């Protein structure tokens, strides 16, 4: 039985849900999810969730036995509850971000706030003017949490923070080196590791067998050329699980034995990098590693683990979805799982380990009818140089899947981010209007190993762009795309790729859309390299203005090659890709007489935050595609700028 009282109580806090109509209204795809996070208290008595509103995000707590709301924190307008933690059976710590001035995007204040489950004792737990990061909530200590923060000298340190008043008791021992870095704790909340990065390719990993033992360097990125990521500790804290990049192919999963110093590879996939490790909430034993290899899947390190058996059972109950644990009680008797897929935005279930039954809790987007959504299929093709490239193709519900108007949708980043299988409201919105959508994990994308990622370095407009061209031609050869009805559209780097595709392949696309993009590489490179020191990899990513002639791969300087209609969007306060980039692109298109529209949203940053702007953006986007792809027309004269 669903927790109806909980839902009704939450709905009283939020706005009413719209009634579905045909087709699914644009507003439904951009409506705030009902819940951003759902977590159970350590003893299983309470359930807490963040509830998004139009201009704020609240925190709500419910008693699971009575199904009654016991406490809530609804911040001032323009404030958003961020991450939250149960720090005892009855108390929570949480962060808050605030929209200030004309900025639409909220910024974290650096403070931690606290509230009891019954709504009492609400206040600022920590607000010292510098950031404190929670390292461990300390299961056996209701009064303190372990935090990392900056010392007066700027070096990283750590201590125990009182969850009532925010006072910190320093417990820092034996620093391995001065300066800023990231501490790593084991399952007993002992600080066992410190990762110090001098630059994006020069870091050292310090580890110790206990807090009383000496620090030992177990990995030197500069010496080995390998990227390191700490993942988890074994149940007895005698082994560290970590990933290392390899010379070729995906990353591998290793263990480091603190007693012997032995490093051992224990898992490696043929196609993709290891993702998160799943551990028992009772004894912290690692039982599975998650991979996003087309469809998500799990490799079970310990199938006999009771929580591995639970996951296997639930996966069998939801064969076409991904099932993932998100929260559990300390004794492991109650676990919250989320069920997601390409057509399921997210359904939360409470699993009782004693009865072995799952109870539906809440939905992220109950107003969306999953039966009306379109399937996303992972596929692969070979680029012109033989490199395997993964794509995700979403075809409209009820269509034949053939000879469709296609939107090629490259992701942003570009180095590290990647597209994956799952619910994507923007993709579903486009598919609901009759378009096939193809997302391409071109070289440079994450998830396929360091070699694949670095194949994209300094390849803006070159082989990265060729991958998108090859993907488009592959979609035509497979009969998916109507060759006369293809547009390319993306945000951030994806916007660059969209306009570069229009310039480099003028006969392949019928229109191009860029959102919060970079269009002049010399300008962006000069902007990106201001500050950051050795941590800024801009030259490695873009190339060097003095040596690589990046100007010739800048769409704003190739506007004469673009003869198809273009739509451009930007955020007035964007500091990643400043709106001047969009204005340069628009001016260049106007100068050569190419049809172009431009909309710059006041107050917005690198992507729209305000709902009214998101919906306005979506409607403009759909109207543009409707005219270019469904009517098959190309405007012969420049369009007036949109005010």
C-alpha positions as MATLAB code, in Angstrom:
seq = 'XXXXXXXXXXXXXXXXXXXXXXXXXXXXXXXXXXXXXXXXXXXXXXXXXXXXXXXXXXXXXXXXXXXXXXXXXXXXXXXXXXXXXXXXXXXXXXXXXXXXXXXXXXXXXXXXXXXXXXXXXXXXXXXXXXXXXXXXXXXXXXXXXXXXXXXXXXXXXXXXXXXXXXXXXXXXXXXXXXXXXXXXXXXXXXXXXXXXXXXXXXXXXXXXXXXXXXXXXXXXXXXXXXXXXXXXXXXXXXXXXXXXXXXXXXXXXXXXXXXXXXXXXXXXXXXXXXXXXXXXXXXXXXXXXXXXXXXXXXXXXXXXXXXXXXXXXXXXXXXXXXXXXXXXXXXXXXXXXXXXXXXXXXXXXXXXXXXXXXXXXXXXXXXXXXXXXXXXXXXXXXXXXXXXXXXXXXXXXXXXXXXXXXXXXXXXXXXXXXXXXXXXXXXXXXXXXXXXXXXXXXXXXXXXXXXXXXXXXXXXXXXXXXXXXXXXXXXXXXXXXXXXXXXXXXXXXXXXXXXXXXXXXXXXXXXXXXXXXXXXXXXXXXXXXXXXXXXXXXXXXXXXXXXXXXXXXXXXXXXXXXXXXXXXXXXXXXXXXXXXXXXXXXXXXXXXXXXXXXXXXXXXXXXXXXXXXXXXXXXXXXXXXXXXXXXXXXXXXXXXXXX';
ca = [
       0.000    0.000    0.000;
       1.347    3.415   -0.952;
       1.974    5.952    1.791;
      -0.994    8.120    0.834;
      -0.984   10.324    3.904;
       2.661   11.164    3.297;
       1.962   12.069   -0.300;
      -1.073   14.161    0.606;
       0.871   16.019    3.256;
       3.650   16.778    0.812;
       1.193   17.879   -1.842;
      -0.249   20.365    0.627;
       3.203   21.914    0.746;
       3.620   22.003   -3.020;
       1.528   22.994   -6.012;
      -1.157   20.778   -7.532;
      -0.130   18.401  -10.301;
      -1.441   19.100  -13.817;
      -3.783   16.679  -15.549;
      -2.183   14.755  -18.386;
      -3.268   15.582  -21.910;
      -2.231   14.548  -25.419;
       0.596   15.015  -26.082;
       2.363   15.297  -22.737;
       2.501   19.032  -21.976;
       5.891   20.689  -22.171;
       5.467   21.909  -18.595;
       5.284   18.330  -17.314;
       8.793   17.559  -18.533;
      10.208   20.597  -16.738;
       8.233   20.300  -13.521;
      10.348   19.906  -10.394;
      10.760   16.315   -9.246;
       8.617   15.561   -6.198;
      11.688   14.465   -4.265;
      15.387   15.161   -4.705;
      16.577   12.782   -1.976;
      14.938   10.179    0.259;
      16.759    8.769    3.318;
      15.730    6.573    6.233;
      16.874    7.305    9.796;
      19.525    4.983   11.290;
      16.924    3.234   13.502;
      14.267    3.068   10.768;
      11.688    5.186   12.558;
      11.722    8.180   10.238;
      11.886    8.976    6.565;
      13.324   12.309    5.400;
      13.100   13.845    1.939;
      13.890   17.103    0.184;
      10.847   18.549   -1.568;
      11.468   21.023   -4.423;
       9.218   24.028   -4.901;
       9.338   26.705   -7.565;
      11.520   29.116   -5.605;
      12.849   27.005   -2.730;
      13.505   23.428   -1.608;
      12.251   22.170    1.765;
      13.176   19.287    4.072;
      10.340   17.051    5.342;
      10.378   14.222    7.926;
       7.728   11.516    8.350;
       7.178    8.884   11.043;
       7.063    5.562    9.184;
       4.768    3.892   11.743;
       2.077    6.590   11.842;
       2.646    7.930    8.307;
       2.441   11.438    9.783;
       4.689   14.419    9.047;
       6.648   15.085   12.242;
       8.838   17.968   11.178;
       9.783   20.169    8.253;
      12.069   23.033    7.393;
      10.854   25.390    4.706;
      13.578   27.985    4.110;
      13.106   31.529    2.966;
      12.279   32.136   -0.687;
      15.276   31.706   -3.021;
      16.860   29.176   -0.625;
      17.368   25.510   -1.422;
      18.110   22.642    0.937;
      21.071   20.748   -0.515;
      22.715   17.621    0.853;
      21.414   16.278    4.168;
      22.546   13.599    6.595;
      21.004   11.697    9.466;
      23.612   12.283   12.189;
      21.656   10.394   14.856;
      18.290    8.650   15.124;
      16.601   11.989   15.708;
      18.766   14.738   14.210;
      19.698   15.885   10.713;
      22.386   18.179    9.312;
      21.830   19.892    5.981;
      23.221   22.588    3.713;
      21.404   25.456    2.054;
      22.082   27.407   -1.131;
      20.709   30.902   -1.740;
      19.978   32.920   -4.878;
      21.492   36.339   -4.365;
      20.888   39.572   -6.241;
      20.161   39.164   -9.945;
      21.679   35.666  -10.054;
      19.154   32.931  -10.795;
      21.536   30.140   -9.807;
      21.860   29.507   -6.047;
      25.221   29.363   -4.263;
      26.096   27.371   -1.151;
      26.636   29.660    1.822;
      29.128   27.304    3.463;
      26.939   26.916    6.545;
      25.461   23.730    8.006;
      22.006   23.755    9.570;
      20.416   21.246   11.942;
      16.906   20.051   12.819;
      15.416   17.338   14.981;
      13.069   14.826   13.382;
      10.114   16.330   15.252;
      10.890   19.757   13.801;
      12.394   21.140   16.989;
      15.788   22.639   17.752;
      16.218   24.172   14.305;
      19.205   26.426   13.789;
      22.638   27.019   12.348;
      24.977   24.258   13.439;
      28.018   25.630   11.679;
      28.726   28.921    9.948;
      32.317   29.998   10.373;
      32.781   31.638    6.987;
      34.809   28.771    5.529;
      33.618   25.424    4.256;
      33.430   22.285    6.358;
      32.957   18.972    4.581;
      31.466   15.974    6.378;
      33.824   12.987    6.250;
      31.790   10.631    8.443;
      28.535   10.873   10.428;
      29.974    8.643   13.217;
      27.396    5.869   13.664;
      28.175    5.386   17.349;
      28.264    9.056   18.293;
      25.075   11.136   18.341;
      26.801   14.370   19.343;
      29.557   14.723   16.771;
      30.391   14.247   13.084;
      33.855   14.131   11.542;
      34.570   17.079    9.237;
      37.374   18.331    7.019;
      38.062   22.054    6.895;
      40.825   24.562    6.177;
      43.224   25.550    8.933;
      44.319   29.133    9.543;
      47.334   28.483    7.284;
      45.156   27.178    4.438;
      46.165   23.536    4.877;
      43.544   20.795    5.098;
      42.757   19.534    8.578;
      39.973   17.638   10.290;
      38.108   17.391   13.569;
      34.880   16.470   15.310;
      32.014   18.948   14.940;
      29.261   19.206   17.548;
      25.893   18.744   15.809;
      24.196   21.094   18.277;
      26.407   24.171   18.163;
      28.939   23.581   15.374;
      32.001   23.736   17.631;
      34.919   21.771   16.169;
      37.408   19.786   18.234;
      40.572   19.343   16.135;
      41.776   15.727   15.999;
      44.336   16.166   13.229;
      47.344   13.819   13.552;
      50.625   13.483   11.692;
      50.089   15.543    8.506;
      51.655   13.774    5.488;
      52.318   17.091    3.757;
      51.267   20.725    3.971;
      48.639   22.282    1.752;
      45.167   21.421    0.546;
      44.036   17.878   -0.167;
      41.246   15.371    0.378;
      41.130   13.098    3.421;
      39.837    9.525    3.168;
      38.214    7.699    6.096;
      37.735    3.981    6.677;
      34.601    2.251    7.967;
      35.573    3.005   11.574;
      35.788    6.746   10.799;
      39.579    6.666   11.084;
      41.400    9.051    8.742;
      43.525    6.681    6.689;
      44.232    8.534    3.466;
      45.180   11.932    2.071;
      45.178   12.798   -1.636;
      47.229   15.874   -2.520;
      46.987   17.292   -6.041;
      49.481   19.851   -7.331;
      47.870   19.851  -10.772;
      45.262   17.871  -12.665;
      47.980   15.375  -13.657;
      50.257   15.507  -10.608;
      48.819   14.028   -7.417;
      50.087   11.753   -4.661;
      48.091    9.334   -2.542;
      49.192    8.973    1.075;
      47.860    6.066    3.154;
      48.498    4.688    6.624;
      47.648    1.403    8.365;
      46.109    3.258   11.326;
      45.909    6.790   12.671;
      49.027    6.054   14.742;
      51.042    4.620   11.831;
      53.319    6.478    9.429;
      52.059    7.796    6.113;
      53.141    5.898    2.984;
      52.852    7.069   -0.629;
      51.009    4.265   -2.433;
      50.474    6.098   -5.721;
      52.267    8.880   -7.604;
      50.252   10.055  -10.601;
      53.113   12.046  -12.130;
      55.459    9.049  -11.998;
      52.995    6.431  -13.257;
      50.741    8.467  -15.538;
      47.765    6.647  -14.002;
      44.669    8.230  -12.479;
      43.727    7.010   -8.992;
      40.346    7.034   -7.228;
      39.699    5.685   -3.731;
      36.433    3.727   -3.594;
      35.913    1.894   -0.279;
      37.508   -0.075    2.534;
      37.005   -3.755    3.269;
      34.861   -4.754    6.247;
      37.938   -5.222    8.467;
      39.559   -1.991    7.174;
      42.678   -3.913    6.173;
      42.193   -3.353    2.431;
      41.475   -0.324    0.289;
      39.443   -0.650   -2.911;
      40.511    1.803   -5.604;
      40.527    2.244   -9.374;
      43.480    2.909  -11.652;
      43.477    4.026  -15.256;
      45.210    1.667  -17.680;
      47.397    2.261  -20.728;
      44.617    1.011  -22.981;
      40.975    0.327  -22.341;
      38.831    0.991  -19.268;
      39.988    1.542  -15.707;
      40.500   -1.447  -13.403;
      39.471   -2.094   -9.796;
      42.269   -2.946   -7.340;
      42.768   -3.691   -3.663;
      45.661   -2.476   -1.526;
      46.584   -4.615    1.491;
      47.804   -2.452    4.375;
      49.577   -5.352    6.087;
      51.537   -6.645    3.102;
      51.538   -3.655    0.752;
      50.230   -5.932   -2.019;
      48.236   -4.358   -4.842;
      45.887   -6.723   -6.641;
      43.558   -6.252   -9.591;
      40.182   -7.796   -8.779;
      37.859   -6.573  -11.542;
      37.986   -5.019  -14.976;
      35.321   -4.720  -17.651;
      36.076   -5.013  -21.355;
      34.122   -1.879  -22.236;
      33.561    0.583  -19.380;
      35.036    1.866  -16.133;
      34.030    0.542  -12.700;
      31.374    2.736  -11.137;
      30.230    2.834   -7.519;
      30.856   -0.061   -5.148;
      27.948   -1.390   -3.102;
      28.602   -2.291    0.525;
      26.605   -3.884    3.323;
      25.074   -1.276    5.658;
      25.749   -3.665    8.546;
      29.437   -4.616    8.268;
      30.547   -2.518    5.242;
      31.589   -5.584    3.251;
      31.777   -4.814   -0.470;
      29.483   -7.059   -2.498;
      29.113   -5.519   -5.969;
      30.506   -3.054   -8.492;
      28.212   -1.165  -10.858;
      28.949   -0.694  -14.559;
      27.159    1.490  -17.100;
      27.780   -0.669  -20.140;
      24.896    0.347  -22.364;
      22.346   -0.812  -19.800;
      23.446   -0.611  -16.136;
      24.595   -3.912  -14.630;
      26.312   -5.220  -11.522;
      29.253   -7.539  -11.084;
      28.836   -9.338   -7.770;
      32.062   -9.675   -5.841;
      30.258  -11.625   -3.107;
      26.978  -13.210   -4.232;
      26.554  -14.838   -0.818;
      26.264  -11.440    0.850;
      22.611  -11.060    1.990;
      22.399   -7.610    0.434;
      23.679   -8.989   -2.850;
      20.879  -11.563   -2.711;
      18.354   -8.807   -2.034;
      19.541   -6.817   -5.034;
      19.456   -9.852   -7.302;
      15.892  -10.574   -6.163;
      14.737   -7.012   -6.786;
      16.422   -6.884  -10.184;
      14.412   -9.943  -11.173;
      11.242   -8.113  -10.123;
      12.123   -5.120  -12.328;
      13.830   -6.736  -15.339;
      13.717   -3.650  -17.582;
      14.922   -1.168  -14.973;
      17.909   -0.318  -12.827;
      17.473   -1.037   -9.104;
      19.824    0.704   -6.718;
      20.059    1.036   -2.890;
      20.124    4.656   -1.685;
      19.681    4.450    2.096;
      19.489    1.859    4.884;
      19.132    1.498    8.624;
      22.242    0.678   10.628;
      21.022   -2.870   11.231;
      20.203   -3.376    7.551;
      16.616   -4.448    8.266;
      15.141   -1.671    6.131;
      16.619   -0.467    2.843;
      15.351    2.147    0.408;
      15.839    1.253   -3.237;
      15.181    3.460   -6.232;
      13.936    1.970   -9.507;
      14.833    3.877  -12.673;
      14.786    3.294  -16.426;
      14.495    5.180  -19.685;
      10.742    5.472  -19.056;
      10.753    5.614  -15.229;
      11.904    8.878  -13.660;
      12.368    7.204  -10.279;
      10.249    5.100   -7.931;
      11.301    4.658   -4.291;
      10.624    1.384   -2.455;
      11.122    0.430    1.187;
      12.419   -3.146    1.423;
      11.920   -5.057    4.672;
      14.761   -7.520    5.111;
      12.758   -9.577    7.601;
       9.630  -10.085    5.508;
      11.495   -9.828    2.190;
       8.776   -7.529    0.867;
       9.013   -4.138   -0.833;
       6.559   -1.297   -0.215;
       6.209    1.535   -2.698;
       6.995    4.875   -1.075;
       6.984    7.775   -3.510;
       7.545    8.729   -7.141;
       9.822   11.452   -8.452;
       7.423   12.339  -11.276;
       4.036   10.698  -10.713;
       2.382   13.049  -13.222;
       4.329   11.485  -16.109;
       2.667    8.407  -17.614;
       5.511    5.952  -18.284;
       3.417    4.173  -20.890;
       3.570    7.291  -23.069;
       7.348    7.601  -22.977;
       9.845    6.418  -25.573;
      12.488    3.703  -25.294;
      16.196    4.518  -25.355;
      18.470    1.943  -27.001;
      22.256    1.763  -26.515;
      24.082    0.979  -29.765;
      27.622    1.061  -31.134;
      29.301    1.895  -34.414;
      32.885    2.237  -35.633;
      34.275    5.676  -36.363;
      36.309    6.235  -39.523;
      39.525    5.272  -37.712;
      37.992    2.082  -36.285;
      37.307    3.387  -32.784;
      34.150    1.966  -31.167;
      31.677    4.721  -30.287;
      28.583    4.200  -28.131;
      25.364    6.042  -28.915;
      21.943    6.139  -27.295;
      19.039    6.351  -29.734;
      15.554    7.278  -28.546;
      12.793    6.812  -31.114;
       9.252    8.184  -30.703;
       6.699    5.959  -29.000;
       4.571    4.178  -31.597;
       6.854    4.977  -34.527;
       8.459    2.440  -36.837;
      11.856    3.696  -35.727;
      12.774    4.379  -39.353;
      13.125    7.422  -41.621;
      12.550    9.836  -38.748;
      13.484   13.475  -38.259;
      16.629   13.204  -36.136;
      18.181   15.487  -33.543;
      21.854   14.777  -32.877;
      22.465   15.810  -29.268;
      26.156   15.899  -28.188;
      26.762   16.228  -24.446;
      28.709   18.945  -22.658;
      32.020   18.744  -20.891;
      33.459   17.390  -23.027;
      36.167   15.502  -21.100;
      34.784   13.189  -18.441;
      30.995   13.625  -18.752;
      29.112   11.041  -20.788;
      25.567   10.127  -21.749;
      24.014    7.062  -20.168;
      20.841    5.024  -20.329;
      17.991    6.331  -18.199;
      15.191    8.843  -17.959;
      16.039   12.164  -19.613;
      13.155   14.670  -19.608;
      14.544   16.770  -22.465;
      15.094   13.738  -24.685;
      11.614   12.448  -23.834;
      10.103   15.848  -24.621;
      11.693   15.830  -28.073;
      10.675   12.216  -28.716;
       7.092   13.019  -27.660;
       6.991   15.529  -30.521;
       8.008   12.926  -33.096;
      11.790   13.296  -33.203;
      14.388   10.600  -32.882;
      17.211   11.719  -30.588;
      20.772   10.425  -30.796;
      23.234   11.032  -27.938;
      26.856   10.295  -28.810;
      29.708    9.397  -26.460;
      32.399   10.714  -28.785;
      36.089   10.319  -27.949;
      36.900   12.466  -24.936;
      33.840   11.204  -23.043;
      34.197    9.583  -19.651;
      33.389    5.961  -18.684;
      35.615    4.282  -21.297;
      39.049    4.695  -19.745;
      41.785    7.322  -19.787;
      42.995    6.436  -23.293;
      39.536    7.055  -24.769;
      39.180   10.321  -22.865;
      42.590   11.623  -23.879;
      41.956   10.823  -27.544;
      39.760   13.921  -27.421;
      42.383   16.284  -26.011;
      43.112   19.165  -28.432;
      40.587   17.641  -30.837;
      37.934   20.361  -30.764;
      36.591   20.511  -34.303;
      38.809   17.597  -35.361;
      38.366   13.910  -34.503;
      35.776   14.643  -31.789;
      33.707   16.398  -34.422;
      34.328   13.603  -36.914;
      32.794   11.157  -34.418;
      29.565   13.171  -34.484;
      29.627   13.307  -38.274;
      30.232    9.559  -38.447;
      27.417    8.932  -35.965;
      25.015   10.999  -38.077;
      25.946    9.127  -41.234;
      25.639    5.830  -39.360;
      22.082    6.773  -38.292;
      21.258    7.460  -41.943;
      22.783    4.153  -43.066;
      20.737    2.292  -40.439;
      17.544    3.828  -41.772;
      16.845    5.619  -38.484;
      17.214    9.143  -39.858;
      15.640   10.836  -42.835;
      18.772   12.406  -44.399;
      16.826   15.536  -45.306;
      15.564   16.149  -41.744;
      18.510   16.212  -39.338;
      19.419   18.947  -36.847;
      22.286   19.114  -34.360;
      21.760   20.604  -30.916;
      23.717   20.776  -27.666;
      24.673   22.771  -24.588;
      28.106   23.967  -23.418;
      30.617   21.893  -25.406;
      27.596   20.365  -27.148;
      26.706   23.867  -28.390;
      30.215   24.268  -29.788;
      29.889   20.877  -31.505;
      26.494   21.812  -32.941;
      27.766   25.011  -34.572;
      31.044   23.382  -35.613;
      29.023   20.567  -37.208;
      27.045   23.150  -39.155;
      30.295   24.763  -40.336;
      32.235   21.593  -41.085;
      29.407   19.585  -42.647;
      27.145   22.193  -44.284;
      25.199   19.625  -46.307;
      24.548   17.170  -43.449;
      22.294   19.200  -41.141;
      19.187   21.312  -41.704;
      19.517   23.453  -38.558;
      21.690   23.916  -35.474;
      20.995   25.010  -31.904;
      23.562   26.059  -29.324;
      22.833   26.691  -25.633;
      25.384   28.352  -23.277;
      28.147   27.549  -25.728;
      31.718   28.376  -26.609;
      32.203   29.505  -30.207;
      35.569   31.277  -30.323;
      38.350   29.104  -28.931;
      41.109   31.737  -28.609;
      38.790   33.951  -26.553;
      37.586   31.064  -24.409;
      41.103   29.736  -23.934;
      42.356   33.088  -22.719;
      39.358   33.334  -20.410;
      39.733   29.777  -19.065;
      43.446   30.044  -18.312;
      43.068   33.117  -16.091;
      43.736   31.700  -12.628;
      43.685   28.103  -11.431;
      47.450   27.594  -11.690;
      48.472   24.035  -12.430;
      44.963   22.798  -11.700;
      43.634   24.429  -14.881;
      43.982   21.989  -17.799;
      42.573   24.380  -20.422;
      45.616   24.272  -22.716;
      45.748   20.477  -22.612;
      42.045   20.343  -23.434;
      41.784   23.105  -26.040;
      45.284   23.442  -27.425;
      47.633   26.404  -27.314;
      46.762   29.630  -29.122;
      50.400   30.195  -30.062;
      51.035   26.679  -31.355;
      47.810   25.006  -32.454;
      45.936   27.704  -34.395;
      42.697   26.972  -32.546;
      41.077   29.891  -34.350;
      40.506   27.763  -37.451;
      38.309   25.442  -35.345;
      36.140   28.248  -34.002;
      32.561   28.401  -35.370;
      32.415   32.169  -34.881;
      35.254   32.485  -37.404;
      33.674   29.987  -39.780;
      30.261   31.631  -39.993;
      30.526   31.950  -43.782;
      30.334   28.145  -43.983;
      27.070   28.024  -42.020;
      24.084   28.441  -44.325;
      21.396   26.722  -42.246;
      19.123   28.369  -39.644;
      20.655   28.718  -36.184;
      19.182   29.333  -32.754;
      21.393   30.488  -29.859;
      20.724   30.685  -26.116;
      22.852   32.003  -23.262;
      22.718   33.002  -19.614;
      23.512   36.600  -18.736;
      25.514   35.562  -15.634;
      27.286   32.555  -17.158;
      30.906   32.478  -15.994;
      31.753   29.170  -17.706;
      30.870   30.192  -21.244;
      30.209   33.944  -20.984;
      27.325   35.335  -23.074;
      29.868   37.322  -25.087;
      30.642   34.031  -26.841;
      27.029   33.738  -27.978;
      26.944   37.389  -29.023;
      30.106   36.873  -31.107;
      28.524   33.871  -32.836;
      25.288   35.722  -33.500;
      27.086   38.790  -34.883;
      29.198   36.625  -37.176;
      26.096   34.886  -38.551;
      24.327   38.195  -39.088;
      27.329   39.564  -40.947;
      27.204   36.749  -43.530;
      23.405   36.724  -43.771;
      22.767   33.360  -42.112;
      19.321   33.028  -40.478;
      19.855   33.273  -36.723;
      17.898   33.809  -33.518;
      19.345   34.646  -30.114;
      17.922   34.685  -26.603;
      19.974   35.672  -23.519;
      18.199   34.984  -20.228;
      18.680   37.653  -17.528;
      20.170   36.383  -14.276;
      20.748   32.834  -15.514;
      24.125   31.126  -15.495;
      25.390   28.020  -17.269;
      21.908   26.646  -17.892;
      18.511   27.925  -16.807;
      17.399   27.479  -13.198;
      14.101   29.369  -13.135;
      11.144   27.286  -14.265;
       9.627   30.048  -16.404;
      12.890   30.321  -18.325;
      13.163   26.550  -18.724;
       9.674   26.387  -20.209;
      10.243   29.411  -22.437;
      13.463   27.784  -23.653;
      11.697   24.477  -24.348;
       8.875   26.113  -26.290;
      11.285   28.135  -28.424;
      13.321   25.005  -29.084;
      10.283   22.968  -30.152;
       8.951   25.756  -32.385;
      12.342   26.021  -34.079;
      12.555   22.271  -34.738;
       8.911   22.172  -35.830;
       9.606   24.712  -38.559;
      12.950   23.296  -39.693;
      12.322   19.562  -39.528;
       8.610   18.980  -39.907;
       7.827   21.622  -42.504;
      11.144   21.062  -44.238;
      11.703   24.760  -44.869;
      14.864   26.834  -44.631;
      14.463   30.560  -44.112;
      16.246   32.513  -46.827;
      16.782   35.723  -44.895;
      18.121   36.484  -41.413;
      15.598   36.413  -38.593;
      15.292   39.282  -36.145;
      16.857   38.771  -32.703;
      14.474   37.649  -29.990;
      14.111   40.259  -27.256;
];
